[in-house]
Amino acid sequence: MSQLPLFGGAPTPPPTQPTPSVPQLDLQTLESWLWDSANILRGSIDSSDFKNYIFGLLFLKRANDVFEEEVEAIMARDGVSRDDAEEETYFKVPAEARWAEVKKATENVGVVLDKAFAAIERENTQLEGVMTATKFGDKEKLSDDTLQRLLRHFNRYSLRNTDLYTPDLLGDAYEYLIKQFADDAGKKGGEFYTPRGVVQLVVGLIKPEARNKVYDPTCGSGGMLIESARYIAQQPSGKVGNNINVSLYGQEKNLGTWAIAKLNMLLHNFDSADLRKGDTLVEPQHKNGDNELMLFDRVIANPPFSQDRWWTPAEVNQEKKLDKKGKEKDVTPNYAKVVVDKFGRLHYGIPPRGYADLAFMQHMLAVLKQDGRMGVVLPHGTLFRGGAEGSIREKLLEADLVEGIVGLPSALFYNTGIPAAIWVLAKTKPAARRGNVLLIDASQEFNPGKNQNELAENHVERILTAYEAGQDEDKFMRVVPLAELKANDYNLNISRYIDRSEAAAAIDLPTVHAALRKLEAKEAEIDDKLERLLDEIGI
């Protein structure tokens, strides 16, 4: 994995001293400054859209500052003119995209920004479609005054490498912003962000290794891929020089979220990450040929929970019929008959129209190498729902593909309060784990929060330690034989196998009886006293 000079440090030595006119940024200052930009947008656009505009401006400012830094370094090193130095830079910032020019705009500011982003895309083909995914020129959304305020705000600090506490600061700040935007957007935040504790847990369960190809078919803002790379960086041979020894791949349906993921990769120096746009179930983009899918060492995902009407061709071309009143209406498609996948991914069965969960799982399994591992976050219902899903679950278990299930606490995610579960699958399970499924009840492993619960580091560590040990642990983990699962009709509801109830305290009958006799004696004494008092007052 090569490193992108724009965000990982210039290819020529930058000036050794920070720019004297501005303070050097630490992470806390950077995060606070960037988050304050959201307050400028409040009241103008929906909070769920803040990220699209702010990330674009952050990238533009960063690109300009590092471009200027690199030009100055080349001029000092080679003694060449500015024009010649600009020709040698790795990343190109054309004249109409220069920060000095953009910030001068006083009218039609959004149009000026749109032209700047288009120019950057034109000169840097790796950003095609990324910078222009958001349109700044709609004055009904953002007025010139609002955009000028944003430009003044972003002009406050330099984002040159020498003006940052560390060049990696931008990647950390970007992750902070993604979480803040997810918090602010509420349920919509779940469309692009998976809580960090959950991501760390899934990565720890599938244990990616150096030189792996890691793939996320619903990559959102790219957090699972980046966490996988971080995990690999800590392993032997995980880094080659300053570069992490991994290849990252992903696909995302939402155009705006895809653009955020692309920028996230660039800000973390993964310039070669292969992120593509489109509906993974209908149009998977990572292929070796027209009908052959690429295979990966590790596959990881948090797909949209229970996506409805997931096979677009069946929904676009619905059959029509007349009702009793002669009005035309759509005929609900029978997915078992109309879904035809040319890639043969739905080998274990076609999920129902209202639940795409096991369609995503089967796609992931289809692109997994024979010695690979995959981890996927799915709603709890996938453990026990019947019908087509029950049949698919039975076949997966009978094929001994399911290595483990981790039941998560409720209210961890932005888009739902229901609990979820992590499925860990492998086409070739370790010999010691064949014929069994590891079940963990982690429903109590969380820190309570006002709106959401949190899976903290100590919870993640406990789960991973137990999973690695693979030994029964009372009220927490069981290694369940396939024969027992079969006897339960392949129902994976964890409460069937792990009993968390507390045993009732034993009752000491003689002691209880003696206590009752004492109470009866006390009651008789009180009744006698009451009778005497009533006699004294003549009642």
Coordinates of C-alpha atoms in Angstrom, one line a residue, residues 38-450:
A38 CA -21.1 22.7 11.9
N39 CA -22.6 25.4 14.0
I40 CA -22.3 27.8 11.1
L41 CA -24.5 25.5 9.0
R42 CA -27.2 25.0 11.6
G43 CA -30.6 26.2 10.4
S44 CA -29.5 26.2 6.8
I45 CA -29.5 22.5 6.0
D46 CA -30.4 19.2 7.7
S47 CA -27.8 18.1 10.2
S48 CA -27.4 14.8 8.4
D49 CA -26.0 16.8 5.4
F50 CA -23.4 18.7 7.4
K51 CA -20.7 16.2 6.7
N52 CA -20.9 16.5 3.0
Y53 CA -20.1 20.2 2.9
I54 CA -17.6 20.3 5.8
F55 CA -15.6 17.4 4.6
G56 CA -15.3 19.0 1.1
L57 CA -14.0 22.3 2.5
L58 CA -11.7 20.5 4.9
F59 CA -10.2 18.6 2.0
L60 CA -9.9 21.7 -0.2
K61 CA -8.1 23.6 2.6
R62 CA -5.8 20.7 3.3
A63 CA -5.0 20.1 -0.3
N64 CA -4.1 23.8 -0.8
D65 CA -1.9 24.1 2.3
V66 CA 0.1 20.9 1.5
F67 CA 0.4 21.9 -2.2
E68 CA 1.9 25.3 -1.1
E69 CA 4.2 23.5 1.3
E70 CA 5.4 21.2 -1.4
V71 CA 5.9 23.9 -4.0
E72 CA 8.0 25.9 -1.5
A73 CA 10.1 22.8 -0.7
I74 CA 10.8 22.1 -4.4
M75 CA 11.7 25.7 -5.0
A76 CA 14.2 25.7 -2.1
R77 CA 15.7 22.3 -3.0
D78 CA 16.1 22.7 -6.7
G79 CA 16.3 26.5 -7.1
V80 CA 13.5 26.5 -9.7
S81 CA 10.7 29.0 -10.4
R82 CA 7.3 28.6 -8.8
D83 CA 5.8 27.6 -12.2
D84 CA 8.3 24.8 -12.6
A85 CA 7.8 23.7 -9.0
E86 CA 4.0 23.5 -9.5
E87 CA 4.6 21.1 -12.4
E88 CA 6.5 18.7 -10.2
T89 CA 4.0 18.3 -7.3
Y90 CA 2.4 15.0 -6.8
F91 CA -1.1 16.5 -6.2
K92 CA -2.3 19.2 -8.6
V93 CA -4.2 22.3 -7.4
P94 CA -5.2 24.3 -10.5
A95 CA -5.5 28.1 -10.4
E96 CA -9.3 28.2 -10.0
A97 CA -9.1 25.8 -7.0
R98 CA -6.4 27.8 -5.1
W99 CA -7.6 28.8 -1.6
A100 CA -6.3 32.3 -2.0
E101 CA -8.6 32.7 -5.0
V102 CA -11.7 30.9 -3.6
K103 CA -11.8 32.9 -0.4
K104 CA -12.0 36.2 -2.4
A105 CA -15.4 35.3 -3.7
T106 CA -18.2 37.6 -2.4
E107 CA -21.1 36.5 -4.7
N108 CA -22.0 33.1 -6.2
V109 CA -19.6 31.6 -3.7
G110 CA -21.1 28.1 -4.1
V111 CA -20.6 28.2 -7.8
V112 CA -16.9 29.2 -7.3
L113 CA -16.5 26.2 -4.9
D114 CA -18.2 23.8 -7.4
K115 CA -15.8 25.0 -10.1
A116 CA -12.8 24.5 -7.7
F117 CA -13.8 21.0 -6.9
A118 CA -14.4 20.1 -10.5
A119 CA -11.0 21.5 -11.4
I120 CA -9.3 19.3 -8.7
E121 CA -11.1 16.2 -10.0
R122 CA -10.0 17.1 -13.6
E123 CA -6.3 17.3 -12.6
N124 CA -6.4 14.4 -10.1
T125 CA -8.2 11.4 -11.7
Q126 CA -8.1 9.4 -8.4
L127 CA -10.8 11.8 -7.1
E128 CA -13.2 11.5 -10.0
G129 CA -16.7 11.9 -8.7
V130 CA -15.6 12.5 -5.1
M131 CA -15.3 16.2 -4.8
T132 CA -18.4 17.0 -7.0
A133 CA -20.7 14.6 -5.2
T134 CA -21.9 17.6 -3.1
K135 CA -23.2 20.7 -4.8
F136 CA -22.4 24.0 -3.1
G137 CA -24.1 26.3 -5.7
D138 CA -27.7 25.8 -4.5
K139 CA -28.4 29.2 -2.9
E140 CA -31.7 27.9 -1.5
K141 CA -29.6 25.7 0.8
L142 CA -26.6 27.8 1.4
S143 CA -26.4 31.5 1.0
D144 CA -23.3 33.5 0.0
D145 CA -23.1 34.9 3.6
T146 CA -23.1 31.3 5.1
L147 CA -20.5 30.1 2.7
Q148 CA -18.3 33.2 3.3
R149 CA -18.5 32.5 7.1
L150 CA -17.4 28.9 6.4
L151 CA -14.4 30.0 4.3
R152 CA -13.4 32.5 7.0
H153 CA -13.7 29.8 9.6
F154 CA -11.5 27.4 7.6
N155 CA -9.0 30.1 7.0
R156 CA -8.3 30.4 10.7
Y157 CA -5.6 27.6 10.8
S158 CA -2.9 26.3 8.5
L159 CA -3.2 22.6 7.7
R160 CA 0.4 22.2 6.4
N161 CA 2.2 19.2 7.7
T162 CA 4.6 21.5 9.6
D163 CA 1.7 23.3 11.3
L164 CA 0.2 20.1 12.6
Y165 CA 1.4 18.3 15.8
T166 CA 1.7 15.2 13.5
P167 CA 0.8 14.7 9.9
D168 CA -1.5 11.9 10.9
L169 CA -3.7 14.4 12.8
L170 CA -6.1 14.9 9.9
G171 CA -7.1 11.3 9.8
D172 CA -7.8 11.2 13.5
A173 CA -9.8 14.4 13.3
Y174 CA -11.8 13.1 10.3
E175 CA -12.8 10.0 12.3
Y176 CA -13.9 12.3 15.2
L177 CA -16.0 14.3 12.9
I178 CA -17.7 11.3 11.4
K179 CA -18.7 10.2 14.9
Q180 CA -19.9 13.6 15.8
F181 CA -22.0 13.9 12.6
A182 CA -23.4 10.5 13.3
D183 CA -24.4 11.6 16.8
D184 CA -25.9 14.7 15.4
A185 CA -27.9 13.0 12.7
G186 CA -29.4 10.4 15.1
K187 CA -30.9 7.4 13.2
K188 CA -29.5 8.6 9.9
G189 CA -26.0 8.3 11.4
G190 CA -26.3 4.5 11.2
E191 CA -26.2 4.8 7.4
F192 CA -22.5 5.7 7.4
Y193 CA -21.1 5.0 10.9
T194 CA -20.6 1.8 13.0
P195 CA -19.7 2.5 16.6
R196 CA -15.9 2.1 17.2
G197 CA -16.2 -0.7 19.8
V198 CA -18.3 -2.8 17.5
V199 CA -15.8 -2.3 14.7
Q200 CA -12.8 -3.2 16.9
L201 CA -14.6 -6.3 18.0
V202 CA -15.4 -7.6 14.5
V203 CA -11.9 -6.9 13.4
G204 CA -10.5 -8.7 16.4
L205 CA -12.7 -11.7 15.7
I206 CA -11.6 -12.2 12.1
K207 CA -7.9 -11.3 12.8
P208 CA -6.7 -9.8 9.4
E209 CA -3.0 -10.5 8.6
A210 CA -0.2 -8.8 6.6
R211 CA -0.7 -8.9 2.8
N212 CA -4.4 -9.7 3.2
K213 CA -7.0 -8.4 0.8
V214 CA -9.7 -7.0 3.0
Y215 CA -13.2 -6.2 1.6
D216 CA -16.3 -4.5 2.9
P217 CA -19.3 -4.7 0.6
T218 CA -21.3 -2.0 2.5
C219 CA -18.3 0.1 3.5
G220 CA -20.1 3.3 4.6
S221 CA -17.5 5.8 5.5
G222 CA -14.7 3.2 5.5
G223 CA -14.2 2.7 9.3
M224 CA -14.1 -1.1 9.2
L225 CA -11.4 -1.1 6.5
I226 CA -9.3 1.4 8.3
E227 CA -9.6 -0.4 11.6
S228 CA -8.5 -3.6 9.8
A229 CA -5.4 -1.8 8.5
R230 CA -4.7 -0.5 12.0
Y231 CA -4.9 -4.1 13.3
I232 CA -2.5 -5.4 10.7
A233 CA 0.0 -2.6 11.4
Q234 CA 0.4 -4.1 14.9
Q235 CA 1.2 -7.6 13.5
P236 CA 4.6 -9.0 12.5
S237 CA 5.4 -7.8 8.9
G238 CA 2.3 -5.6 9.2
K239 CA 4.3 -2.6 7.9
V240 CA 6.8 -2.1 5.1
G241 CA 8.6 1.1 5.9
N242 CA 5.8 3.6 6.8
N243 CA 3.2 1.7 4.7
I244 CA 0.7 -0.8 6.1
N245 CA 1.0 -4.1 4.3
V246 CA -2.7 -4.5 3.2
S247 CA -5.0 -4.0 0.2
L248 CA -8.4 -2.5 1.0
Y249 CA -11.5 -2.9 -1.1
G250 CA -15.1 -1.6 -0.6
Q251 CA -18.4 -0.8 -2.2
E252 CA -21.0 1.7 -1.1
K253 CA -24.5 2.4 -2.6
N254 CA -24.9 6.0 -1.3
L255 CA -23.0 8.4 -3.4
G256 CA -22.4 11.0 -0.7
T257 CA -21.2 8.3 1.8
W258 CA -18.9 6.8 -0.9
A259 CA -17.3 10.2 -1.3
I260 CA -16.8 10.5 2.4
A261 CA -15.2 7.1 2.5
K262 CA -12.8 8.1 -0.4
L263 CA -11.7 11.1 1.5
N264 CA -11.3 9.1 4.7
M265 CA -9.0 6.8 2.9
L266 CA -6.9 9.6 1.5
L267 CA -6.6 11.3 4.9
H268 CA -5.4 8.0 6.3
N269 CA -2.9 7.6 3.4
F270 CA -4.6 4.7 1.7
D271 CA -4.5 6.2 -1.8
S272 CA -4.7 2.8 -3.5
A273 CA -7.9 1.7 -1.6
D274 CA -10.3 0.4 -4.2
L275 CA -13.7 1.9 -3.2
R276 CA -16.5 1.6 -5.8
K277 CA -20.0 2.9 -6.1
G278 CA -23.2 0.8 -6.5
D279 CA -25.6 -1.7 -5.1
T280 CA -23.5 -4.7 -4.0
L281 CA -26.4 -7.2 -4.1
V282 CA -27.5 -6.3 -7.6
E283 CA -24.3 -5.0 -9.2
P284 CA -21.1 -6.1 -7.4
Q285 CA -18.2 -4.1 -8.8
H286 CA -15.1 -6.1 -7.8
K287 CA -14.8 -8.7 -10.5
N288 CA -12.1 -10.5 -12.5
G289 CA -14.4 -10.8 -15.5
D290 CA -18.0 -10.3 -16.4
N291 CA -19.3 -13.2 -14.3
E292 CA -16.4 -13.9 -11.9
L293 CA -16.1 -12.2 -8.6
M294 CA -12.8 -11.3 -6.9
L295 CA -11.9 -13.3 -3.8
F296 CA -10.7 -11.8 -0.5
D297 CA -8.8 -13.0 2.5
R298 CA -11.0 -11.2 5.0
V299 CA -14.5 -9.9 4.5
I300 CA -16.2 -7.6 7.0
A301 CA -19.4 -5.6 7.0
N302 CA -22.3 -4.0 8.9
P303 CA -25.0 -4.1 6.2
P304 CA -28.2 -2.1 6.6
F305 CA -30.4 -4.0 9.0
S306 CA -33.2 -6.0 7.4
Q307 CA -33.2 -4.0 4.1
D308 CA -36.6 -4.3 2.4
R309 CA -37.2 -4.8 -1.4
W310 CA -33.5 -5.5 -1.8
W311 CA -33.5 -7.0 -5.4
T312 CA -34.0 -3.8 -7.5
P313 CA -34.8 -5.6 -10.8
A314 CA -37.8 -7.3 -9.2
E315 CA -39.1 -4.0 -7.8
V316 CA -38.6 -1.9 -11.0
N317 CA -40.3 -4.4 -13.2
Q318 CA -43.3 -5.4 -11.0
E319 CA -46.1 -7.3 -12.6
K320 CA -49.4 -5.4 -12.8
K321 CA -53.0 -6.7 -12.4
L322 CA -56.5 -5.3 -12.2
D323 CA -58.3 -5.4 -8.9
K324 CA -62.1 -5.9 -8.5
K325 CA -62.8 -2.3 -9.3
G326 CA -60.7 -2.4 -12.4
K327 CA -57.8 -0.4 -11.0
E328 CA -54.3 -1.4 -11.9
K329 CA -52.0 -2.4 -9.0
D330 CA -48.6 -3.9 -8.5
V331 CA -48.3 -7.6 -7.8
T332 CA -45.9 -8.3 -4.9
P333 CA -43.0 -10.1 -6.4
N334 CA -42.2 -13.6 -5.2
Y335 CA -38.5 -13.4 -4.6
A336 CA -38.1 -17.2 -4.6
K337 CA -39.1 -17.1 -8.3
V338 CA -37.9 -13.8 -9.6
V339 CA -34.4 -13.4 -8.1
V340 CA -31.8 -14.7 -10.5
D341 CA -28.2 -14.0 -9.6
K342 CA -25.8 -14.6 -12.4
F343 CA -22.9 -14.8 -9.9
G344 CA -24.4 -17.8 -8.1
R345 CA -24.0 -16.1 -4.7
L346 CA -27.4 -17.2 -3.2
H347 CA -26.3 -20.8 -3.1
Y348 CA -28.0 -21.6 0.2
G349 CA -31.4 -20.0 -0.6
I350 CA -33.1 -16.8 -1.5
P351 CA -34.0 -14.6 1.5
P352 CA -37.5 -13.0 1.7
R353 CA -38.3 -9.7 0.2
G354 CA -38.4 -7.9 3.6
Y355 CA -35.0 -9.1 4.9
A356 CA -31.8 -8.7 2.9
D357 CA -29.6 -9.8 5.8
L358 CA -28.8 -13.3 4.6
A359 CA -28.4 -12.1 1.0
F360 CA -25.5 -9.9 2.2
M361 CA -24.1 -12.8 4.2
Q362 CA -24.1 -15.1 1.2
H363 CA -22.5 -12.4 -1.0
M364 CA -19.7 -12.1 1.6
L365 CA -19.3 -15.9 1.7
A366 CA -19.2 -16.1 -2.1
V367 CA -16.2 -13.7 -2.3
L368 CA -14.3 -15.3 0.6
K369 CA -11.2 -17.3 -0.1
Q370 CA -11.1 -21.0 1.0
D371 CA -8.8 -20.1 3.9
G372 CA -10.4 -16.8 4.6
R373 CA -12.6 -15.5 7.5
M374 CA -15.5 -13.1 7.6
G375 CA -17.4 -11.2 10.2
V376 CA -20.8 -9.6 9.7
V377 CA -23.1 -7.6 12.0
L378 CA -26.7 -8.7 11.5
P379 CA -30.0 -8.1 13.5
H380 CA -30.8 -10.6 16.2
G381 CA -33.7 -12.0 14.2
T382 CA -31.3 -13.8 11.8
L383 CA -30.5 -16.2 14.6
F384 CA -34.0 -17.6 14.9
R385 CA -36.4 -16.4 12.1
G386 CA -38.0 -19.3 10.2
G387 CA -39.2 -19.7 6.6
A388 CA -36.6 -19.1 3.9
E389 CA -34.1 -17.7 6.5
G390 CA -34.5 -20.7 8.7
S391 CA -33.7 -23.0 5.7
I392 CA -30.6 -20.9 4.8
R393 CA -29.4 -21.0 8.4
E394 CA -29.8 -24.8 8.5
K395 CA -27.7 -25.2 5.3
L396 CA -25.0 -22.9 6.6
L397 CA -24.7 -24.8 9.8
E398 CA -24.9 -28.2 8.2
A399 CA -22.0 -27.1 5.9
D400 CA -20.1 -26.2 9.1
L401 CA -19.4 -22.7 7.9
V402 CA -20.5 -20.9 11.1
E403 CA -17.6 -20.6 13.5
G404 CA -19.1 -18.3 16.1
I405 CA -21.9 -16.0 17.1
V406 CA -21.6 -13.0 19.5
G407 CA -24.8 -11.6 20.8
L408 CA -24.4 -7.9 21.4
P409 CA -26.1 -5.5 23.8
S410 CA -29.2 -3.5 22.7
A411 CA -29.1 0.2 21.8
L412 CA -25.5 0.2 20.4
F413 CA -26.5 1.5 17.0
Y414 CA -27.9 4.8 15.7
N415 CA -30.6 3.4 13.5
T416 CA -32.1 0.8 15.8
G417 CA -32.5 0.0 19.5
I418 CA -32.7 -3.7 18.9
P419 CA -29.8 -6.0 19.7
A420 CA -27.6 -7.4 17.0
A421 CA -25.2 -10.3 16.6
I422 CA -21.9 -10.8 15.0
W423 CA -21.6 -13.9 12.8
V424 CA -18.1 -15.3 12.2
L425 CA -17.8 -17.6 9.2
A426 CA -15.0 -19.6 7.7
K427 CA -15.0 -21.9 4.7
T428 CA -12.2 -24.0 6.4
K429 CA -12.7 -23.8 10.2
P430 CA -9.7 -24.7 12.5
A431 CA -9.7 -28.4 13.2
A432 CA -10.5 -27.8 16.9
R433 CA -13.6 -25.9 16.1
R434 CA -15.2 -28.1 13.5
G435 CA -18.5 -29.6 14.3
N436 CA -19.2 -26.9 16.9
V437 CA -20.4 -23.3 17.1
L438 CA -19.0 -20.8 19.7
L439 CA -21.9 -18.8 21.2
I440 CA -21.2 -15.8 23.4
D441 CA -23.8 -13.8 25.3
A442 CA -22.3 -10.3 25.5
S443 CA -25.7 -8.6 26.1
Q444 CA -24.5 -7.2 29.4
E445 CA -21.1 -6.0 28.2
F446 CA -21.7 -2.3 27.8
N447 CA -21.5 1.1 29.5
P448 CA -25.0 2.7 29.6
G449 CA -25.6 6.0 27.8
K450 CA -28.4 8.5 27.5

